[in-house]
Amino acid sequence: MANITLVEAVSLALAYELEHDNDVVVLGEDVGINGGVFRATSGLAEKFGEERVIDTPLAEAMIAGMTIGMATQGMKPVAEAQFMGFIFPMVEHIVCHAARFRNRTRGRLSCPLVIRAPFGGGIHAPEHHSESVEAIFAHIPGIRVVIPSSPSRAYGLLLAAIRDPDPVLFLEPKRIYRLHKEEVIDDGEELPLDMCFELREGTDITLVTWGSMVKETLEAADKLAERGISAEVIDVATVSPIDMDTIQESVKKTGRCVIIQEAAKSCSVGSEIAANLAEHGLYSLMAPVKRVTGYDTIMPLFKLEKKYMPSVERILKAVDEVMEVS
Amino acid sequence: MANITLVEAVSLALAYELEHDNDVVVLGEDVGINGGVFRATSGLAEKFGEERVIDTPLAEAMIAGMTIGMATQGMKPVAEAQFMGFIFPMVEHIVCHAARFRNRTRGRLSCPLVIRAPFGGGIHAPEHHSESVEAIFAHIPGIRVVIPSSPSRAYGLLLAAIRDPDPVLFLEPKRIYRLHKEEVIDDGEELPLDMCFELREGTDITLVTWGSMVKETLEAADKLAERGISAEVIDVATVSPIDMDTIQESVKKTGRCVIIQEAAKSCSVGSEIAANLAEHGLYSLMAPVKRVTGYDTIMPLFKLEKKYMPSVERILKAVDEVMEVS
Amino acid sequence: MTTVASFNVEYIQYLSPSGELVGDEVPAIAKDYEQIKSLYETMVLTRVFDAKAISLQRTGKLGTYASSLGHEAVHVGIGSAMKYEDVFAPMYREYGVQFCRGVKMSEVLLYWGGDERGSDFSGPPHDFPWCVPIATQNTHAAGAAMAFKLRKEPRCAVTVIGDGGSSKGDFLEAINAASAFKLPMVMVIVNNGWAISVPRAKQSSGETLAQKGIAGGLPSIQVDGNDLFAVHNEIKKALDRARNGGGATVIEAITYRLSDHTTADDASRYRPDEEVENAKKIEPISRIRQYLMNNNQWSVQQENQLKEQCALKVEAAVKTYQNTPKPAVTDMFDYMFAELPHDLAEQRKYAEELEKNG
Amino acid sequence: MTTVASFNVEYIQYLSPSGELVGDEVPAIAKDYEQIKSLYETMVLTRVFDAKAISLQRTGKLGTYASSLGHEAVHVGIGSAMKYEDVFAPMYREYGVQFCRGVKMSEVLLYWGGDERGSDFSGPPHDFPWCVPIATQNTHAAGAAMAFKLRKEPRCAVTVIGDGGSSKGDFLEAINAASAFKLPMVMVIVNNGWAISVPRAKQSSGETLAQKGIAGGLPSIQVDGNDLFAVHNEIKKALDRARNGGGATVIEAITYRLSDHTTADDASRYRPDEEVENAKKIEPISRIRQYLMNNNQWSVQQENQLKEQCALKVEAAVKTYQNTPKPAVTDMFDYMFAELPHDLAEQRKYAEELEKNG
Ligand SMILES: Cc1ncc(C[n+]2csc(CCOP(=O)(O)OP(=O)(O)O)c2C)c(N)n1
Ligand SMILES: Cc1ncc(C[n+]2csc(CCOP(=O)(O)OP(=O)(O)O)c2C)c(N)n1
Ligand SMILES: [Mg+2]
Ligand SMILES: [Mg+2]
C-alpha cells in the first residue's frame, strides 16, 4: 500500500505486469535508463533489463509496426508515444493493422498490445506537446481507448489494458500526473474496460467528463453544491467503447447534462455522447445538452493555453444556462 | 456545356485551374500518363506536361510533406491520395502542418493546398479501398473537408477548394463517380465551401447526408413520397465546417431528423450533427434524432460490404421509427 | 579527407535466361534435381493458378486480383528457402511463397473473392496475411523478428516490398530497425520494374534499390530475380546468417511484372509492348525447364503431365472456393474483439434482425 | 558476382580542435579573416544568448528551451553558406543559422515564451518556422526545393535533422524525393551524439549516418561539425552543385550536445560526465579563437569587447521580449483561416465575451 501519484501508478502497473508476465515488454523513445520524459517508466530498465524495457530509434511508425509484429507473435508489448502530439505517424498502423488483425484473419492473429501516450495541455509545454485527439481513435473500430483520471484508476485500468487480448490506446492526462496522491494497493487487481466511474452522486444535473477535466468538473460540482445544486459527476474513463447506459441512467435521473472535454468540439467524444442523448435520451432531457470544450482552433502555445482549455468558470456558465431552463 | 459524370467533373475542374493558374500543379501516385486509377486526372499530363502533373514515388507522407512545402512557397498543389485508405501516412503532415502553418506563423506562411481522395465502399474493391474516415479530419481544426455528391457540385466545389487560401481535403465518393451524368458548364464558377445543399424540399422529416449516401437518401425520399411522407433532403457537402444553420432551420420546420452516413457511427460527422441538434434544436425536435450509419466494425471485404453500408431499407426503417412518435 | 566507410552492391546470377549455368560458382541447389523439379512444379502451378484467377475475375467470379505472372522464381525461391517456423510477411501477390508454406489456392481465391476467411489460411498460423497498405508489413516483420530475438528462438522473419514500396518510410524504417536491433530478418525488394504505372526510374535515381540497405549498414545485394537458383541460394545464405546472430540482409531481386498491375489495371495505357515482349524472353520458368532438359531431367511428356495435374488441382481449388458457403452477417462483429463490447452487441443484434426480416 | 555499384563516405576536417589547419587542402574561408571574425562573433553571440535563455527559463521567465550549446559551428556554418533567397527548414535549436538569416533573438524568446508571434519572424519571410514533429521539416524542404525547380529559380532548400531524427521515415523519404526529382537541396544531419537519452549507437548500427544518403544515390559525406571551415565549405559546395542542377547532398556533421536536451531534461541521469568533459575539449568556438589568435587576427582585448557587446545585445533582446504585450484571446481564432468560418466566428465571440466578463 502506497500513497502515490497517477504517473507513479502507471509505473507500478507496468512493473507489476513485467514481473508477472514474461510476454510483456515496454518499448519507446527514452523509456529505458531515462525512465521516460515523465518518469512513467522510471526504474523499470534497471529492474527488468534492456531486453524488457527497450529504447527504440526515433521512429513512431516503426514503433507501432514493431509493436504490432511482436503482438501477433504472442508477446504483449506496451509501447509509448512520447506525447500524443507525436502519435500521428502511428495512425496508419493503429487504424489499418492493430485494429484489424483479429477481424482480418478471423481470429487467427490478434494484437494484445497497449500504446500509452501522455496527452492534454496545461503544463506550459512547447508546441505539439499538448494535444487531445482521443476522438480520432474513438472513431476507429477495433481499438479501445482508455483514459484514467486518478492514481487508482490508472493502476487498475492499465493492468486491464495490458491483459486485454485486443489493442488498447491508453491516454494519460499529464496535467494531473502529479496532482494528488492516493493510496493504491499493488495487488494486481484490474478495473473493467467498459465502464464509467460515478465520481459523485447528484440529482439536479449530470456532468460528464474524462481525463484531466475531471479536476475542473469536480471543482465546479463543489461550487454548485455551495449554491444548492446537486451535480452528478461521471468519469467516462473508457471513451471507446463508451458506457452510455450509465450516462443515460444518470440523465434520466437529473434531466440535464453538460459534457466537458479539453479536446476540440467538432466530431469529438463529447459529440458522440450528446448525439446518443439526442437519440436515446430525448425524453429524459429537461433542457438542451451543453458541451464545454476546447475551441475548434489549434491548441495555442502556452501564453494562451489556459484560455483554450475549459475552466471551472466556463463549466459553471454552461450549467447556469442549462439550469435556467425549466 | 457537357453531359459528364462526377469523376469527369473532377478532371474538368483540374484542367480549368491548371489552365488558368500557373501555380497549380497536380501530384500523386499514377496521376500522370495513367491518369489516376479512376481516371480523374486523365489527359492532364498529356495536356499540361509532366512538370504540372507529376507522378511521385510511392510515399504518402512525402507527398503530403512536399505538397505542404510547395504550398508555403506560393504554389497551389493538388495532391491525390490514391484511396482514402492510404491517407493515413499523410495524417501527421495534415494535422501538424497543413492545418497549422497559417496560425503558427501568424499568417506569414500558409497552405493553399488540396488533397483529393476517392472514398467509400460499394465497388467490390479489395481491403483498404473502401474507407470513409472523414470524421478524423472533420475533428481537426484548420482544415476544410469537402465532399461533392454530383457532377456539378464536384466541379464547383473543387474549383473553390483549389482557390481557397487554406488547406482543403476533397473527398470524392467513388461509388457514384460514374453513377449519372449531368450538364456541367465549364465556366470556372465555383461553389461556396461553407454551405449545405438542399436537394429536395419537404415538410415532415429532414434527411441529412453527404457523399454517395445521397443516392440512397434520395431513393428513400422517393419511396416516402409515395407513402405521403414529405422528406427534406440536405446534402451537407462541407462536413467541416458544417453549415448547421441550414440543418437547424430545416429541423425547425419538420421537427424530425434522420442522419445518414456510410462511416462508422462513433465520434463521427453524424455525431456532430446530432449533438448540435441536442444543444440547439431540442425544442424543434418532435422525435428522437436517428442515425443510420456504417457499423462500428471494420469495413468488411466485399462479400459483406452491402450489409455494412446503409441501405434504402435501413433509412426507411429509421424514418418509420421517427415518424411513429407524435 | 579520409574514407570512413565503403560499400559495394554485388549482382548475383547463376542461371542464364537460356538455362545455362554462368559464373564460376555453382550453388548446391543446381545439382539437387529432385528439389529443382519440385520447385519447378510449384512455379508452374502458380502460373496455371494465376491464369485461372484472372479468368475467374474476367467472368465476374472473383474480385480484383493481383497477378504474380513473371514473379515465380522470386516467390518460390523465397518460399523454398524458408523454414516452417520462420514467419513470412507478404504484400499481396506472393502466392508462390505461400504455396510453398501450405496456403491453399482456394484460400487465395476466397481472399480476392472478398471473404476474410481466406486469411485464416492453412499456412503456418504465425504467418502474416496479405498486406495492402504498402510497406507496413516490413515493420511487422521487424517486430516478429524482435520477438524471436527476445525469446532466443532460432527463427527469422522474411518480408517483401516492391520497387514502388521501397520509397515508403516504413520500409526504410524497417531497415533501420533491423540495423539498430540486429534482427534476424531478410528483406526482399521484388523489383518488377513498375509500381502500377510508375516505372522504377521514377522511384529513385539511385543506381540500385538494394543500396537502401546500406542506409542501415546491412549487407545488400542484387540478384537476378528470374533465376530460381540465385534467389533460393541467396535467401538461404541470408537466413543462415540471420539465424546465427548475423543480423538482417537486403536483397533486391530484379524481375518483371508480365501482367497488368491487377485486373483493375490496363498496363497498355502506360507501358510499351516491346518492353513486355523483351521481358518475356527472360522469364523465370522456361529457363528452369531448359536447365532440367539440358541435364536430361525433364521430358516433354513430364511437362504435359505436369500441366494436366496443375489444371486439375486448380479446378479442384476453384470448386472448393465456389462451394464455400457465404459468410454470415454476424461475422462482421464476431471477430472485432475477443469479447464483444456492449455497444457492438447491440449493433450486431440490429444487423441480425435486419437480415432475418430483409 | 559482379559489382554493380560502389560508394564511399569521406570525412572532412580542416581545422583541428587546437586551431591548426590539417590536411593538404585549405578552403577559401580559412584565409578570409574578416568573414571568420564575423562568423566567430555570431557563434559567440549565439552562445551568450543560449546561456541567457537557460537562465530565463530557470527563473520562470521562459518556457522549455532547447539549447544550442556546442552546435555553433554547424549552425553558423550552414547559415553563412546560404543565400537569402534560399529557404531554411529547421528543427528547433538552430538559432545560429537563423541569426545569420536575420531572425531576432527576441523572436526566439517569444517562441519559447509560448507566443506564436515568435514564428512571424524577421528572417526571410519564406523560411520555415521551428518544427517540433521530428523530420517532417525534411519533406517540407523537398517541397520548397520542388517549387524552386519547377519555377526554374536558382534557389535551394536547406534542412537539418538530428541523429535521432535520421531514423524517422520522413527523413528517409526526403532523401528519396531528392533523389527521384533531383532537387536543389542540402540535408544536414546534425549528429550531436544523443537523441534526448538515446545514444547515437542505438539509432542504427550503420558505420555512419551519412550513408543514409546512399539509399538515394546522393553524394553523402561526413564533416567535423565542430569545424566551422569544414561545415561552411562543404555546405557551400553542396549549394553550388544544387544550384547548378546537380541535385541534393547529404552531410553528416559530427558535433556534441554539450547541454541537456532541453531545460526539461536532466542529462546526468543517462550520460557519463567524462563524455561531456571530453567533448568540451573539442568544442567549436575555442578552436576558431585559437586560429584567429595564431594568425594574429584576434586579441584578448577584442575578445573581452565582444563578450561585452554580446551581453548588451542579449540584454536588449530580453527587454524587447519582456516588453512585448500579451497576445489577445482572439488571436487563437484570427489566424486559423484567411476568412473565419461561421462556426468559429461564434466560438470567437464566446471567448471574447468570456474574456471581457472574466
Ligand atoms: C500506402 C499505400 N499507398 C498506395 C497504395 C495503392 N497501391 C497498391 S499497389 C501500388 C503499387 C505498388 O508497386 P510496387 O511496390 O512496385 O509493387 P508491385 O505491385 O509492383 O508488386 C499502389 C500505389 C497502397 N496499397 N498502399
Ligand atoms: C515525431 C516526434 N517524436 C518525438 C518527439 C520528441 N522529441 C523531441 S526532440 C527528440 C530527440 C531528438 O533527437 P535528435 O534528432 O538527435 O535531435 P537533437 O535534439 O539531438 O538535436 C524527441 C524524441 C518529437 N518532437 N517528434
Ligand atoms: Mg513493382
Ligand atoms: Mg541528437
PDB file of N, CA and C in Angstrom, chain A residues 10 15 46 55 64 71 88 128 134 152 167 169 177 179 191 199 201 214 237 242 246 250 281 302 305 309 313 326:
ATOM      1  N   VAL A  10       1.106   4.469 -12.907  1.00  0.00           N
ATOM      2  CA  VAL A  10       1.428   3.902 -14.223  1.00  0.00           C
ATOM      3  C   VAL A  10       2.668   3.020 -14.115  1.00  0.00           C
ATOM      4  N   ALA A  15       5.346  -2.245 -13.765  1.00  0.00           N
ATOM      5  CA  ALA A  15       6.259  -3.127 -13.022  1.00  0.00           C
ATOM      6  C   ALA A  15       5.538  -4.424 -12.647  1.00  0.00           C
ATOM      7  N   GLU A  46      16.321  -0.686 -15.153  1.00  0.00           N
ATOM      8  CA  GLU A  46      17.258  -1.186 -14.152  1.00  0.00           C
ATOM      9  C   GLU A  46      16.755  -2.515 -13.594  1.00  0.00           C
ATOM     10  N   ASP A  55      14.728   0.904 -25.315  1.00  0.00           N
ATOM     11  CA  ASP A  55      14.848   2.189 -26.016  1.00  0.00           C
ATOM     12  C   ASP A  55      14.872   1.933 -27.512  1.00  0.00           C
ATOM     13  N   ALA A  64       5.198   1.534 -33.742  1.00  0.00           N
ATOM     14  CA  ALA A  64       3.861   0.956 -33.859  1.00  0.00           C
ATOM     15  C   ALA A  64       3.902  -0.342 -34.658  1.00  0.00           C
ATOM     16  N   ALA A  71       3.171  -8.328 -31.120  1.00  0.00           N
ATOM     17  CA  ALA A  71       1.898  -8.763 -30.548  1.00  0.00           C
ATOM     18  C   ALA A  71       1.326  -9.949 -31.327  1.00  0.00           C
ATOM     19  N   PHE A  88       0.858  10.650 -34.482  1.00  0.00           N
ATOM     20  CA  PHE A  88       0.311  10.617 -35.844  1.00  0.00           C
ATOM     21  C   PHE A  88       1.039   9.659 -36.796  1.00  0.00           C
ATOM     22  N   HIS A 128       2.904  21.202 -29.946  1.00  0.00           N
ATOM     23  CA  HIS A 128       2.686  19.768 -30.194  1.00  0.00           C
ATOM     24  C   HIS A 128       2.825  18.901 -28.946  1.00  0.00           C
ATOM     25  N   GLU A 134      -8.181  12.237 -28.722  1.00  0.00           N
ATOM     26  CA  GLU A 134      -8.761  10.922 -28.446  1.00  0.00           C
ATOM     27  C   GLU A 134      -9.886  10.581 -29.411  1.00  0.00           C
ATOM     28  N   SER A 152      -5.523   5.391  -8.667  1.00  0.00           N
ATOM     29  CA  SER A 152      -6.017   4.013  -8.577  1.00  0.00           C
ATOM     30  C   SER A 152      -6.654   3.572  -9.895  1.00  0.00           C
ATOM     31  N   PRO A 167      -6.126  -4.561 -28.842  1.00  0.00           N
ATOM     32  CA  PRO A 167      -5.311  -3.344 -28.705  1.00  0.00           C
ATOM     33  C   PRO A 167      -6.017  -2.269 -27.888  1.00  0.00           C
ATOM     34  N   LEU A 169      -5.515   1.802 -26.604  1.00  0.00           N
ATOM     35  CA  LEU A 169      -4.793   3.070 -26.545  1.00  0.00           C
ATOM     36  C   LEU A 169      -5.029   3.625 -25.152  1.00  0.00           C
ATOM     37  N   TYR A 177      -0.745  14.252 -13.734  1.00  0.00           N
ATOM     38  CA  TYR A 177       0.215  13.187 -13.429  1.00  0.00           C
ATOM     39  C   TYR A 177       0.634  13.228 -11.951  1.00  0.00           C
ATOM     40  N   LEU A 179      -0.849  15.542  -9.653  1.00  0.00           N
ATOM     41  CA  LEU A 179      -1.762  16.464  -8.982  1.00  0.00           C
ATOM     42  C   LEU A 179      -1.998  16.085  -7.531  1.00  0.00           C
ATOM     43  N   LEU A 191      -9.316  -3.072 -13.335  1.00  0.00           N
ATOM     44  CA  LEU A 191     -10.633  -2.437 -13.401  1.00  0.00           C
ATOM     45  C   LEU A 191     -11.241  -2.728 -14.774  1.00  0.00           C
ATOM     46  N   LEU A 199     -18.233   9.534 -10.013  1.00  0.00           N
ATOM     47  CA  LEU A 199     -17.342  10.101  -9.001  1.00  0.00           C
ATOM     48  C   LEU A 199     -18.109  10.832  -7.916  1.00  0.00           C
ATOM     49  N   GLU A 201     -22.364  11.515  -6.651  1.00  0.00           N
ATOM     50  CA  GLU A 201     -23.789  11.358  -6.899  1.00  0.00           C
ATOM     51  C   GLU A 201     -24.490  12.700  -6.862  1.00  0.00           C
ATOM     52  N   VAL A 214     -11.602  16.122 -15.253  1.00  0.00           N
ATOM     53  CA  VAL A 214     -12.274  15.652 -14.040  1.00  0.00           C
ATOM     54  C   VAL A 214     -11.976  16.630 -12.899  1.00  0.00           C
ATOM     55  N   ALA A 237     -13.948   7.562 -18.607  1.00  0.00           N
ATOM     56  CA  ALA A 237     -12.813   6.627 -18.461  1.00  0.00           C
ATOM     57  C   ALA A 237     -12.548   5.766 -19.700  1.00  0.00           C
ATOM     58  N   ILE A 242     -17.871   3.553 -25.110  1.00  0.00           N
ATOM     59  CA  ILE A 242     -18.433   4.386 -24.050  1.00  0.00           C
ATOM     60  C   ILE A 242     -19.569   3.631 -23.358  1.00  0.00           C
ATOM     61  N   THR A 246     -24.782   3.988 -18.300  1.00  0.00           N
ATOM     62  CA  THR A 246     -24.617   4.738 -17.053  1.00  0.00           C
ATOM     63  C   THR A 246     -24.956   6.210 -17.262  1.00  0.00           C
ATOM     64  N   SER A 250     -28.142   8.260 -15.616  1.00  0.00           N
ATOM     65  CA  SER A 250     -27.931   9.466 -14.820  1.00  0.00           C
ATOM     66  C   SER A 250     -28.795  10.614 -15.341  1.00  0.00           C
ATOM     67  N   GLY A 281     -32.050   9.683 -25.318  1.00  0.00           N
ATOM     68  CA  GLY A 281     -32.347  10.308 -24.031  1.00  0.00           C
ATOM     69  C   GLY A 281     -33.274  11.504 -24.162  1.00  0.00           C
ATOM     70  N   PHE A 302       1.727  28.279 -25.042  1.00  0.00           N
ATOM     71  CA  PHE A 302       1.237  28.316 -23.664  1.00  0.00           C
ATOM     72  C   PHE A 302       0.781  29.666 -23.134  1.00  0.00           C
ATOM     73  N   GLU A 305      -2.796  29.090 -23.574  1.00  0.00           N
ATOM     74  CA  GLU A 305      -3.417  27.756 -23.460  1.00  0.00           C
ATOM     75  C   GLU A 305      -4.539  27.715 -22.426  1.00  0.00           C
ATOM     76  N   MET A 309      -8.459  26.051 -22.760  1.00  0.00           N
ATOM     77  CA  MET A 309      -8.981  24.920 -22.005  1.00  0.00           C
ATOM     78  C   MET A 309     -10.199  25.299 -21.172  1.00  0.00           C
ATOM     79  N   GLU A 313     -15.001  28.179 -14.438  1.00  0.00           N
ATOM     80  CA  GLU A 313     -15.929  29.260 -14.777  1.00  0.00           C
ATOM     81  C   GLU A 313     -16.791  28.912 -15.997  1.00  0.00           C
ATOM     82  N   SER A 326     -36.568  25.485 -17.485  1.00  0.00           N
ATOM     83  CA  SER A 326     -37.348  24.625 -16.588  1.00  0.00           C
ATOM     84  C   SER A 326     -38.597  24.110 -17.292  1.00  0.00           C
TER      85      SER A 326
END
